[in-house]
Short mmCIF file of C-alpha atoms in Angstrom, two decimals:
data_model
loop_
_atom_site.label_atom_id
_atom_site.label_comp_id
_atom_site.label_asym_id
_atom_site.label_seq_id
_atom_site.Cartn_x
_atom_site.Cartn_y
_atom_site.Cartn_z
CA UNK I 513 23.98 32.04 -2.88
CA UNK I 514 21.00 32.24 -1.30
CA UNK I 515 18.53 30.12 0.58
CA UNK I 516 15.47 29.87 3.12
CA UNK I 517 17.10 31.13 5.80
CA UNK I 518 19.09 33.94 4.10
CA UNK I 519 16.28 35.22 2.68
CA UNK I 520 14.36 35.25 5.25
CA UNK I 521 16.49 37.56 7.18
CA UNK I 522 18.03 39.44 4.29
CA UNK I 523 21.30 38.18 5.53
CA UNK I 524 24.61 36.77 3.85
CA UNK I 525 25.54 33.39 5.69
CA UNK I 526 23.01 31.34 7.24
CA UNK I 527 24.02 31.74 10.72
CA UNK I 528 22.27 32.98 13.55
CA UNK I 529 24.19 34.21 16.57
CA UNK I 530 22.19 32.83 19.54
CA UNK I 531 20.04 34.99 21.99
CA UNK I 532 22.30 33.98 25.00
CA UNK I 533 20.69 36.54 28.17
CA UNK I 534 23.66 37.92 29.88
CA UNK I 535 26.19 37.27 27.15
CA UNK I 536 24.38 39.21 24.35
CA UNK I 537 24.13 42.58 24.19
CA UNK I 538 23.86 45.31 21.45
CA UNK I 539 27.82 44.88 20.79
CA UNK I 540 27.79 41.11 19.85
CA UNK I 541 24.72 41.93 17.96
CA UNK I 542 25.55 44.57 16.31
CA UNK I 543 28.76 42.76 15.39
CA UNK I 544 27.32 40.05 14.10
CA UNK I 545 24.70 41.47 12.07
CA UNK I 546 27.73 43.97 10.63
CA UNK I 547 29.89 40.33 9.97
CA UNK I 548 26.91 39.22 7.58
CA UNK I 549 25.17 36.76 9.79
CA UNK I 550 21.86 37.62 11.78
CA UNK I 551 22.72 38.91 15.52
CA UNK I 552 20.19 38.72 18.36
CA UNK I 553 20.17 40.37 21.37
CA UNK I 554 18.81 38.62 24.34
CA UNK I 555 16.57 39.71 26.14
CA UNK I 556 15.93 37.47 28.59
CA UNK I 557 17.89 39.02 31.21
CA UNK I 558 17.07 42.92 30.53
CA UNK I 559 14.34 45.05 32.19
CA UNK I 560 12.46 46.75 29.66
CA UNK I 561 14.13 50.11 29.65
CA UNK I 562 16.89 48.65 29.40
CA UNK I 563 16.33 46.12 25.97
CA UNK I 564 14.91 49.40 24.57
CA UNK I 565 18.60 51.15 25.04
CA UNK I 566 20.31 47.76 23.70
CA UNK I 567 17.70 48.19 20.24
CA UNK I 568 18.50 52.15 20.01
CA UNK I 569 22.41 51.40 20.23
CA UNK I 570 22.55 48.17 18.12
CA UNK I 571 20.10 50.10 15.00
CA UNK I 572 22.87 53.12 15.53
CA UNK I 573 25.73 49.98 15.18
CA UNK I 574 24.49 48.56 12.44
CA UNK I 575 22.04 49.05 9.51
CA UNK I 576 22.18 45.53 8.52
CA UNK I 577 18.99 42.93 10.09
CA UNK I 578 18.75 42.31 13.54
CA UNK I 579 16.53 40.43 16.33
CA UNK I 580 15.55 40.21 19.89
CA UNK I 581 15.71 36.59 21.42
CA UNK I 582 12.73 36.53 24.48
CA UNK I 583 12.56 33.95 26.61
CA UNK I 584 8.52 34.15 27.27
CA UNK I 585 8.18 32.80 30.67
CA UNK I 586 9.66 36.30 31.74
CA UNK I 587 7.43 37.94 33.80
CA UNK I 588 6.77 41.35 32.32
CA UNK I 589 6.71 39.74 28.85
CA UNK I 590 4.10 41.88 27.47
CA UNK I 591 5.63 45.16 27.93
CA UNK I 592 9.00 43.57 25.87
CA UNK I 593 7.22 42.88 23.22
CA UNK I 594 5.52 46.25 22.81
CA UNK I 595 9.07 47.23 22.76
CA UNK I 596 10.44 45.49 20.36
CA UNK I 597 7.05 46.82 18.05
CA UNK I 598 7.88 50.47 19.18
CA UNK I 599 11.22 49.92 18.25
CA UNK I 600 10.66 48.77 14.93
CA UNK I 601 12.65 45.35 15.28
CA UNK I 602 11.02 43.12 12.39
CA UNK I 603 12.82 39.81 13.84
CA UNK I 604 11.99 38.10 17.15
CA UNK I 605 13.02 34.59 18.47
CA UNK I 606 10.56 33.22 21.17
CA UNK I 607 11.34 30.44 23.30
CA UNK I 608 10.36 28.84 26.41
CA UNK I 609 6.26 29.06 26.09
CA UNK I 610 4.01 28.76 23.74
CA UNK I 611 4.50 29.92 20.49
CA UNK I 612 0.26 30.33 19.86
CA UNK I 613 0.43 33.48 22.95
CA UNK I 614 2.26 36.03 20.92
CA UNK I 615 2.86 34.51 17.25
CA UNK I 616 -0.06 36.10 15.81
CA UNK I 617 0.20 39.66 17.30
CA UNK I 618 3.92 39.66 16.49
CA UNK I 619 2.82 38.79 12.68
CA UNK I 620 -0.19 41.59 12.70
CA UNK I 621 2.57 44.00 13.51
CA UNK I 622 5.15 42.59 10.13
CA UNK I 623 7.54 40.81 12.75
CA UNK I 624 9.06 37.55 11.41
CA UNK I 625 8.52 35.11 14.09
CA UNK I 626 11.03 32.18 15.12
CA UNK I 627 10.43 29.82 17.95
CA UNK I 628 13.07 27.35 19.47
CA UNK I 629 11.81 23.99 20.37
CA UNK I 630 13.12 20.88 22.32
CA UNK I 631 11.10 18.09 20.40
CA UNK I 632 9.10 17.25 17.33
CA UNK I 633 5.89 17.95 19.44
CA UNK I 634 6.85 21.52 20.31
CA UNK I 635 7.97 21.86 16.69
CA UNK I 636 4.68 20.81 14.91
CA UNK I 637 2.70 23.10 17.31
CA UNK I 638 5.41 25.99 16.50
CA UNK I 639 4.17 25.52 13.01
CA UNK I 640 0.56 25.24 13.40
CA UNK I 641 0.68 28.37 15.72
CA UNK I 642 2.20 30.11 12.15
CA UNK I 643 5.59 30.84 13.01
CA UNK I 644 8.12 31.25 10.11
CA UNK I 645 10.97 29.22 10.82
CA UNK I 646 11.78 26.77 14.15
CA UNK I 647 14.74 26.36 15.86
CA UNK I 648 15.68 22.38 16.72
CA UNK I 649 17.86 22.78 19.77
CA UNK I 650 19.55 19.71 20.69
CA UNK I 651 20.34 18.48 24.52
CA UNK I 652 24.04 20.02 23.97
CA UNK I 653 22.89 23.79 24.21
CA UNK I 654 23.41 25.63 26.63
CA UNK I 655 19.57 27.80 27.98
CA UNK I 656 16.35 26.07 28.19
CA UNK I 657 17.27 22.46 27.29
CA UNK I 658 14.59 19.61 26.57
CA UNK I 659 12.55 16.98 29.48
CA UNK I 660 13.77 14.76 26.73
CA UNK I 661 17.06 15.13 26.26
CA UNK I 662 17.39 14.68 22.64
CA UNK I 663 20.23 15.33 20.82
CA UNK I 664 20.70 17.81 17.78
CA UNK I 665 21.95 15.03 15.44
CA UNK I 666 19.30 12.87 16.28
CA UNK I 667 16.76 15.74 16.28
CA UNK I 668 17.24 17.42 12.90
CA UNK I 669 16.58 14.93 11.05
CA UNK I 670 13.29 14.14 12.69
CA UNK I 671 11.70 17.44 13.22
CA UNK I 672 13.14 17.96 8.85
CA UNK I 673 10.71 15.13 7.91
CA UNK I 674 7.51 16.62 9.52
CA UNK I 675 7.97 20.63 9.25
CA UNK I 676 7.27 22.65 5.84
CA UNK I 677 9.04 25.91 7.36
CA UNK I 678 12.37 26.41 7.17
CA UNK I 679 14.33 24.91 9.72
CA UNK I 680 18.05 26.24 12.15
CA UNK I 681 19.64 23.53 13.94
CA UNK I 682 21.34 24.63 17.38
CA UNK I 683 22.97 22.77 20.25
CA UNK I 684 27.04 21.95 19.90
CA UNK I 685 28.06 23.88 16.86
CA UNK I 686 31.01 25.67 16.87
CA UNK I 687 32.46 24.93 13.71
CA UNK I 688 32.16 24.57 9.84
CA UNK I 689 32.35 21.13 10.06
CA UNK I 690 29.51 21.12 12.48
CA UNK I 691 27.26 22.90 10.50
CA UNK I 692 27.75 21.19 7.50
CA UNK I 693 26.76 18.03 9.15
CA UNK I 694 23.67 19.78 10.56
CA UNK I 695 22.89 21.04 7.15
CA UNK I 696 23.66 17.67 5.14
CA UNK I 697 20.77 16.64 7.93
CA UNK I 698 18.48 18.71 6.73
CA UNK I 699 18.70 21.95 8.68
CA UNK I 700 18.75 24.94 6.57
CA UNK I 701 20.73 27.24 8.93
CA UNK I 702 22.38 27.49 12.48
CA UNK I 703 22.23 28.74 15.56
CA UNK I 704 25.62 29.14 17.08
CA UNK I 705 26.11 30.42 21.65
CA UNK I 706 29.39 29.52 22.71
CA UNK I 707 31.92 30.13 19.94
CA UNK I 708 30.03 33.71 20.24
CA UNK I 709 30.41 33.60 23.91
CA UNK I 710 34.22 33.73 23.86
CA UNK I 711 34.52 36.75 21.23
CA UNK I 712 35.43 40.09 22.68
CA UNK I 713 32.36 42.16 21.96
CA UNK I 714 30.30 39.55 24.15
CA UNK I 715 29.05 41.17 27.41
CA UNK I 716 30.13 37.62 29.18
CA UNK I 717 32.78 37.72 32.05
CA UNK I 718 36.57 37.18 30.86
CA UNK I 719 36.61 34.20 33.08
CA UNK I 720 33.90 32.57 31.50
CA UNK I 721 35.23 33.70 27.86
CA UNK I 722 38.81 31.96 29.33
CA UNK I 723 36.64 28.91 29.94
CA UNK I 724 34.86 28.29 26.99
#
């Protein structure tokens, strides 16, 4: 059965494997998007040349949809994202800036454009800026966490009454039950980091993977 955020990334479940830096390379992505959810590949710790590789290997691992996570307070940002265009990835999650900087280009070019916010504030600016879904991360993430330190059950709910986009709650959700609460709170998807984290196609350390 489908719904906003299946369709919107042609994908079966409506789970989104998060965009963790180190952690996520063309492997978990590729094994993601092959497992029927939407992987991401994150960027945030790559040098251009090398994201480029992780997109040629992960469109060779998979022919299902797939996305680049980019953190955009990176400081060669702009030749990432002429990457990901010359690379033909249609899916990009931005987070960590403003979403107004690279929203509209990323459109022009027929990328779907997600950012992750912190707040209600970030989130109604996400949506004026014309992005097509938001992220609500909650204080229980792991990444870029909020000044306020909101939490994602208290945070769904609010940023659900004031957004018209669809809307992926993140932030301490490693289970069903988990995301059926977040759902049954209005979020129409999830974003799930550390239950990926520990599976074996994760780039992450075997210590950490022992850890989590």
């Amino acid at each position: 059965m489908q719904n906003k955020i299946t369709s919107l990334f042609k994908i079966e479940y409506p789970i989104i494997q998060a965009g963790m830096v180190w952690n996520s390379g063309w492997k978990l992505a590729s094994a993601c998007s092959n497992s029927g959810i939407l992987g991401l590949i994150g960027a945030g710790s790559m040098y251009p040349e090398v994201l480029r590789e992780h997109i040629q290997k992960c469109k060779k691992a998979t022919d299902k949809p797939f996305g680049v996570n980019v953190p955009m307070l990176y400081p060669n940002i702009q030749e990432i994202m002429h990457i990901i265009v010359e690379e033909d990835v249609k899916i990009v999650f931005t987070s960590a800036g403003n979403p107004k900087t690279w929203t509209s280009w990323l459109k022009e070019q027929g990328v779907t454009v997600v950012h992750v916010v912190s707040s209600l504030k970030f989130a109604l600016k996400a949506q004026e800026a014309g992005v097509d879904a938001i992220v609500a991360e909650g204080f229980e993430a792991g990444g870029h966490n909020g000044r306020d330190e909101t939490t994602t059950l208290t945070l769904i709910p609010m940023v659900k009454e004031h957004i018209k986009i669809p809307l992926i709650a993140a932030g301490g959700i490693a289970t069903g039950n988990a995301m059926l609460a977040a759902m049954v709170l209005g979020a129409d998807g999830v974003q799930v980091g550390s239950r990926f984290v520990a599976s074996e196609e994760s780039s992450a350390h075997e210590a950490f993977k022992k850890a989590v």
